[in-house]
């Protein structure tokens, strides 16, 4: 259960949590065309709270809206301000922030015509996405029976609400079968992404990740690529198959919610020694320092409250 906070920002105002409701004729509720973001705010080493890569997340929100042909009735600056306001209004030092742009009620039928575009920014406390244990010891994943989107069916560069039906189905299937997470293949059979994360592998100390073609190009993915290259690692963006994961030395997932989560087993095959690898642990450790403002060269990624 999401732990309730006091206020939610909705259509330009901070309103009580209980009042942030919508009508059942909300267009997005029926047809799934809406866009959203997921952002984390961390309590930094100097005691201040900092929103991690706020500019990039809001930029992607507007890009998602452009792809989905939704006109957001607020400026990027106003949405960024709203993200800060929900944290301050709720006294949240660390939180997950969810800006959501959706089409409201008006006409029904798939064409939303000029139904109002509505915006909510919600913040809540959210711990480790796949659990504390997964961060430490790694998680168990299953290649999904569901295929990730063909870009001409659902455009993956946009974080569109409806895209997540595929994620929900895959995740539910994996959990039902006793795994923690689902890895989805693209329509050509190559690894695409997990239900809510990007996928990385390490082989002979070379790091590989899916090219940003049929995936959501994650902001955490971008951080990890930069951090790894700065540490002297070679990072390749190239398609790979599920069996390349099986014989990798290490595999890990990245996402705002999941942060850097090691994978210790895929489809009942242990990855490497079946424990988080050295490179994964190094990247994870640096990532947690970066988000908390411990490393000056990455501090420009943080918007302090
Ligand atoms: N792929 C998918 C499908 C995805 O949903 C996410 C984020 C990523 C990759 C990684 O993107 P980024 O957060 O920019 O590194 N998933 C979000 C939603 C989680 C949820 O369950 O809700 C997230 O991590 O915030």
Coordinates of C-alpha atoms and ligand atoms in Angstrom, one line a residue:
X1 CA 0.0 0.0 0.0
X2 CA 1.2 3.4 -0.8
X3 CA 1.7 5.4 2.4
X4 CA -0.6 8.3 2.2
X5 CA 0.9 11.8 2.3
X6 CA -1.0 15.1 2.8
X7 CA -1.1 16.8 -0.6
X8 CA -1.1 16.1 -4.3
X9 CA -0.4 18.6 -7.0
X10 CA -3.3 18.5 -9.5
X11 CA -3.9 20.8 -12.5
X12 CA -1.9 23.6 -10.9
X13 CA -2.9 23.4 -7.3
X14 CA -1.9 21.5 -4.2
X15 CA -5.0 19.7 -3.0
X16 CA -5.6 17.2 -0.2
X17 CA -4.7 13.5 -1.0
X18 CA -8.3 12.4 -0.6
X19 CA -9.5 15.0 -3.1
X20 CA -7.2 14.0 -6.0
X21 CA -9.9 12.0 -7.8
X22 CA -11.1 11.6 -11.4
X23 CA -14.4 10.8 -13.1
X24 CA -14.9 7.3 -14.5
X25 CA -15.3 8.8 -18.0
X26 CA -11.6 9.9 -17.8
X27 CA -10.4 9.1 -21.4
X28 CA -7.0 7.7 -20.3
X29 CA -8.8 5.3 -18.0
X30 CA -10.5 3.7 -21.0
X31 CA -8.0 3.9 -23.7
X32 CA -4.6 4.2 -22.0
X33 CA -3.3 7.2 -23.7
X34 CA -1.5 9.2 -21.1
X35 CA 2.2 9.8 -20.2
X36 CA 4.1 9.7 -17.0
X37 CA 7.5 9.9 -15.3
X38 CA 9.2 8.4 -12.3
X39 CA 11.7 10.4 -10.5
X40 CA 13.6 9.9 -7.2
X41 CA 14.5 12.5 -4.6
X42 CA 17.3 11.5 -2.2
X43 CA 18.5 12.9 1.1
X44 CA 22.0 13.9 0.2
X45 CA 25.2 13.7 2.3
X46 CA 25.0 17.4 3.2
X47 CA 21.6 17.0 4.6
X48 CA 19.7 18.6 1.8
X49 CA 17.2 16.8 -0.4
X50 CA 18.0 16.6 -4.1
X51 CA 15.9 15.5 -7.0
X52 CA 17.9 13.3 -9.3
X53 CA 18.1 14.3 -12.9
X54 CA 14.9 16.3 -12.8
X55 CA 15.6 18.2 -16.0
X56 CA 16.1 15.0 -18.0
X57 CA 12.9 13.4 -16.6
X58 CA 10.8 16.4 -17.4
X59 CA 12.4 16.6 -20.8
X60 CA 11.4 13.0 -21.4
X61 CA 7.9 13.7 -20.1
X62 CA 7.5 16.3 -22.8
X63 CA 9.0 14.1 -25.4
X64 CA 6.6 11.3 -24.4
X65 CA 3.7 13.8 -24.8
X66 CA 5.0 14.9 -28.2
X67 CA 5.1 11.3 -29.3
X68 CA 1.6 10.7 -27.9
X69 CA 0.3 14.0 -29.4
X70 CA -0.8 15.3 -26.0
X71 CA -0.3 19.0 -25.4
X72 CA 0.7 19.6 -21.8
X73 CA -1.0 22.7 -20.5
X74 CA 1.9 23.7 -18.3
X75 CA 5.5 24.6 -19.1
X76 CA 8.5 22.4 -18.2
X77 CA 9.4 25.0 -15.5
X78 CA 5.9 24.7 -14.0
X79 CA 6.1 20.9 -13.8
X80 CA 9.5 21.1 -12.2
X81 CA 8.2 23.5 -9.7
X82 CA 5.3 21.2 -9.0
X83 CA 7.7 18.4 -8.3
X84 CA 9.5 20.5 -5.7
X85 CA 6.2 21.7 -4.2
X86 CA 4.8 18.2 -3.6
X87 CA 7.9 17.3 -1.7
X88 CA 7.9 20.5 0.4
X89 CA 4.2 20.4 1.1
X90 CA 4.5 16.8 2.4
X91 CA 7.7 17.3 4.3
X92 CA 9.3 14.5 2.2
X93 CA 13.0 14.3 2.4
X94 CA 13.3 11.2 0.2
X95 CA 10.5 10.2 -2.2
X96 CA 9.5 8.9 -5.6
X97 CA 7.8 11.5 -7.7
X98 CA 5.2 10.6 -10.3
X99 CA 4.2 13.3 -12.8
X100 CA 1.2 12.0 -14.7
X101 CA -0.4 13.6 -17.8
X102 CA -3.8 12.2 -18.7
X103 CA -6.8 13.0 -20.9
X104 CA -9.9 13.9 -18.9
X105 CA -13.6 13.4 -19.5
X106 CA -15.5 14.9 -22.4
X107 CA -16.2 12.8 -25.5
X108 CA -16.0 9.0 -25.5
X109 CA -14.6 7.0 -28.4
X110 CA -10.9 6.5 -29.2
X111 CA -10.4 10.0 -30.6
X112 CA -10.1 12.3 -27.6
X113 CA -10.7 15.4 -29.7
X114 CA -10.4 18.4 -27.3
X115 CA -11.0 16.6 -24.0
X116 CA -9.0 18.5 -21.3
X117 CA -5.4 17.4 -20.7
X118 CA -4.9 17.1 -17.0
X119 CA -1.7 16.8 -14.9
X120 CA -1.0 15.4 -11.5
X121 CA 2.3 15.2 -9.6
X122 CA 2.2 12.7 -6.8
X123 CA 5.0 11.9 -4.3
X124 CA 5.3 9.0 -1.9
X125 CA 7.9 7.2 0.1
X126 CA 9.2 4.2 -2.0
X127 CA 12.0 1.9 -0.8
X128 CA 13.9 -0.6 -2.9
X129 CA 11.7 -1.5 -5.9
X130 CA 12.6 -5.1 -5.9
X131 CA 13.4 -5.3 -2.2
X132 CA 16.4 -4.5 -0.1
X133 CA 17.5 -8.2 -0.4
X134 CA 17.5 -7.9 -4.2
X135 CA 19.8 -4.9 -4.0
X136 CA 22.2 -6.9 -1.9
X137 CA 22.0 -10.4 -3.1
X138 CA 20.5 -10.1 -6.5
X139 CA 17.2 -11.0 -8.0
X140 CA 15.8 -13.9 -10.0
X141 CA 14.4 -13.2 -13.5
X142 CA 12.5 -15.1 -16.1
X143 CA 12.4 -14.5 -19.8
X144 CA 8.8 -13.6 -20.4
X145 CA 6.4 -15.4 -22.7
X146 CA 5.2 -11.9 -23.6
X147 CA 7.1 -10.0 -26.4
X148 CA 8.0 -6.3 -25.8
X149 CA 6.4 -3.8 -28.1
X150 CA 7.0 -3.5 -31.8
X151 CA 7.8 0.2 -32.2
X152 CA 5.0 0.5 -34.8
X153 CA 2.5 -0.9 -32.3
X154 CA 3.4 0.9 -29.1
X155 CA 6.2 3.5 -29.2
X156 CA 8.7 2.6 -26.6
X157 CA 10.6 5.9 -26.4
X158 CA 7.5 7.3 -24.8
X159 CA 6.5 6.4 -21.3
X160 CA 2.9 5.9 -22.3
X161 CA 0.5 4.5 -19.7
X162 CA -0.9 1.9 -22.0
X163 CA 2.6 0.5 -22.8
X164 CA 2.6 -0.8 -19.2
X165 CA -0.2 -3.4 -19.9
X166 CA 2.6 -5.5 -21.4
X167 CA 4.8 -4.9 -18.4
X168 CA 2.0 -5.8 -15.9
X169 CA 1.2 -9.1 -17.8
X170 CA 4.9 -10.0 -17.9
X171 CA 5.6 -9.2 -14.3
X172 CA 2.5 -11.0 -13.1
X173 CA 3.5 -14.1 -15.0
X174 CA 7.0 -14.0 -13.7
X175 CA 5.9 -13.6 -10.1
X176 CA 3.2 -16.3 -10.4
X177 CA 5.9 -18.7 -11.5
X178 CA 8.1 -17.8 -8.5
X179 CA 10.5 -15.3 -10.1
X180 CA 11.0 -11.7 -9.1
X181 CA 11.2 -9.9 -12.5
X182 CA 10.4 -10.5 -16.2
X183 CA 12.9 -9.9 -19.0
X184 CA 11.1 -9.3 -22.3
X185 CA 12.5 -9.9 -25.7
X186 CA 11.9 -7.6 -28.7
X187 CA 9.8 -8.7 -31.7
X188 CA 13.1 -10.0 -33.4
X189 CA 13.9 -12.1 -30.4
X190 CA 16.7 -10.1 -28.9
X191 CA 16.7 -8.9 -25.3
X192 CA 14.7 -5.7 -24.9
X193 CA 14.1 -4.7 -21.3
X194 CA 12.6 -5.8 -18.1
X195 CA 9.1 -4.9 -17.0
X196 CA 10.3 -1.6 -15.6
X197 CA 14.1 -1.6 -16.0
X198 CA 16.8 -1.7 -18.6
X199 CA 19.2 -4.6 -18.8
X200 CA 23.0 -4.7 -18.7
X201 CA 25.4 -7.6 -18.9
X202 CA 29.1 -7.9 -18.1
X203 CA 31.4 -10.3 -19.9
X204 CA 35.2 -10.3 -19.4
X205 CA 34.8 -6.8 -17.8
X206 CA 33.2 -5.4 -20.9
X207 CA 29.7 -3.9 -20.3
X208 CA 26.9 -4.4 -22.8
X209 CA 23.4 -2.9 -22.9
X210 CA 20.6 -2.9 -25.4
X211 CA 20.7 -0.1 -28.0
X212 CA 18.0 2.5 -27.5
X213 CA 15.8 1.2 -30.3
X214 CA 13.0 -0.9 -28.9
X215 CA 13.3 0.1 -25.3
X216 CA 12.6 3.1 -23.0
X217 CA 16.0 4.8 -23.0
X218 CA 16.4 4.9 -19.3
X219 CA 17.9 7.8 -17.5
X220 CA 19.5 5.4 -15.0
X221 CA 20.9 3.5 -18.0
X222 CA 22.4 6.8 -19.2
X223 CA 23.9 7.4 -15.7
X224 CA 25.4 3.9 -15.6
X225 CA 26.9 4.2 -19.1
X226 CA 28.6 7.5 -18.1
X227 CA 29.7 6.3 -14.6
X228 CA 31.2 3.1 -16.1
X229 CA 33.0 4.9 -18.9
X230 CA 34.4 7.4 -16.4
X231 CA 35.8 4.4 -14.5
X232 CA 37.5 3.2 -17.7
X233 CA 35.1 0.4 -18.6
X234 CA 34.2 -0.2 -22.2
X235 CA 30.4 0.0 -22.7
X236 CA 28.8 -1.3 -25.8
X237 CA 25.3 -0.6 -26.9
X238 CA 24.5 -3.7 -29.0
X239 CA 21.7 -6.2 -29.3
X240 CA 22.2 -9.5 -27.5
X241 CA 20.2 -12.8 -27.1
X242 CA 18.9 -14.5 -24.0
X243 CA 21.6 -17.1 -24.1
X244 CA 24.2 -14.3 -24.0
X245 CA 22.7 -13.4 -20.6
X246 CA 23.0 -17.0 -19.4
X247 CA 26.8 -17.1 -20.1
X248 CA 27.5 -13.5 -18.9
X249 CA 29.7 -13.0 -15.9
X250 CA 27.2 -10.5 -14.5
X251 CA 23.7 -9.2 -15.3
X252 CA 22.0 -6.2 -13.7
X253 CA 19.0 -4.0 -14.1
X254 CA 18.7 -0.2 -14.0
X255 CA 15.8 2.0 -13.4
X256 CA 14.8 5.0 -11.3
X257 CA 12.7 2.8 -9.0
X258 CA 15.0 -0.3 -9.2
X259 CA 18.2 1.8 -9.1
X260 CA 21.0 -0.7 -9.9
X261 CA 19.7 -4.2 -9.0
X262 CA 21.9 -7.3 -9.6
X263 CA 20.4 -10.4 -11.2
X264 CA 21.7 -13.6 -9.8
X265 CA 19.7 -16.1 -11.8
X266 CA 17.8 -16.1 -15.1
X267 CA 15.5 -18.9 -16.2
X268 CA 16.9 -21.2 -13.5
X269 CA 20.5 -20.7 -14.6
X270 CA 22.8 -19.0 -12.1
X271 CA 24.6 -15.9 -13.6
X272 CA 28.3 -16.1 -13.0
X273 CA 28.7 -17.5 -9.5
X274 CA 25.1 -16.9 -8.7
X275 CA 25.9 -13.8 -6.6
X276 CA 26.2 -10.1 -7.6
X277 CA 29.5 -9.6 -9.5
X278 CA 32.3 -7.3 -8.8
X279 CA 31.5 -4.8 -11.6
X280 CA 27.8 -4.7 -10.7
X281 CA 28.7 -4.0 -7.0
X282 CA 31.1 -1.3 -8.0
X283 CA 28.6 0.4 -10.3
X284 CA 25.9 0.1 -7.7
X285 CA 28.0 1.6 -5.0
X286 CA 29.0 4.5 -7.1
X287 CA 25.4 5.1 -8.3
X288 CA 24.2 5.3 -4.7
X289 CA 27.0 7.8 -4.0
X290 CA 26.1 9.8 -7.1
X291 CA 22.4 10.1 -6.2
X292 CA 23.3 11.3 -2.7
X293 CA 25.6 14.0 -4.0
X294 CA 28.8 12.4 -2.7
X295 CA 30.7 12.8 -5.9
X296 CA 31.2 16.4 -7.0
X297 CA 31.7 15.6 -10.7
X298 CA 28.1 14.3 -10.9
X299 CA 26.5 16.9 -8.7
X300 CA 25.1 18.8 -11.7
X301 CA 22.6 15.9 -12.0
X302 CA 21.0 17.0 -8.7
X303 CA 18.4 19.7 -8.2
X304 CA 18.5 20.6 -4.5
X305 CA 15.3 21.6 -2.8
Ligands
LIG1 N1 12.2 0.5 -19.1 C1 11.0 0.5 -18.6 C2 9.9 -0.3 -19.3 C3 10.7 1.3 -17.5 O1 9.4 1.3 -17.1 C4 11.7 2.0 -16.9 C5 11.4 2.8 -15.7 C6 13.0 1.9 -17.4 C7 13.2 1.1 -18.5 C8 14.2 2.7 -16.8 O2 14.0 4.1 -17.0 P1 14.6 5.1 -16.0 O3 13.8 5.2 -14.8 O4 14.6 6.4 -16.8 O5 16.0 4.7 -15.7 N2 10.4 2.3 -14.8 C9 9.8 3.2 -13.9 C10 8.4 2.7 -13.4 C11 8.4 1.8 -12.3 C12 7.0 1.5 -11.9 O6 6.7 0.3 -11.6 O7 6.1 2.4 -11.8 C13 10.7 3.7 -12.8 O8 11.7 3.0 -12.6 O9 10.5 4.7 -12.2

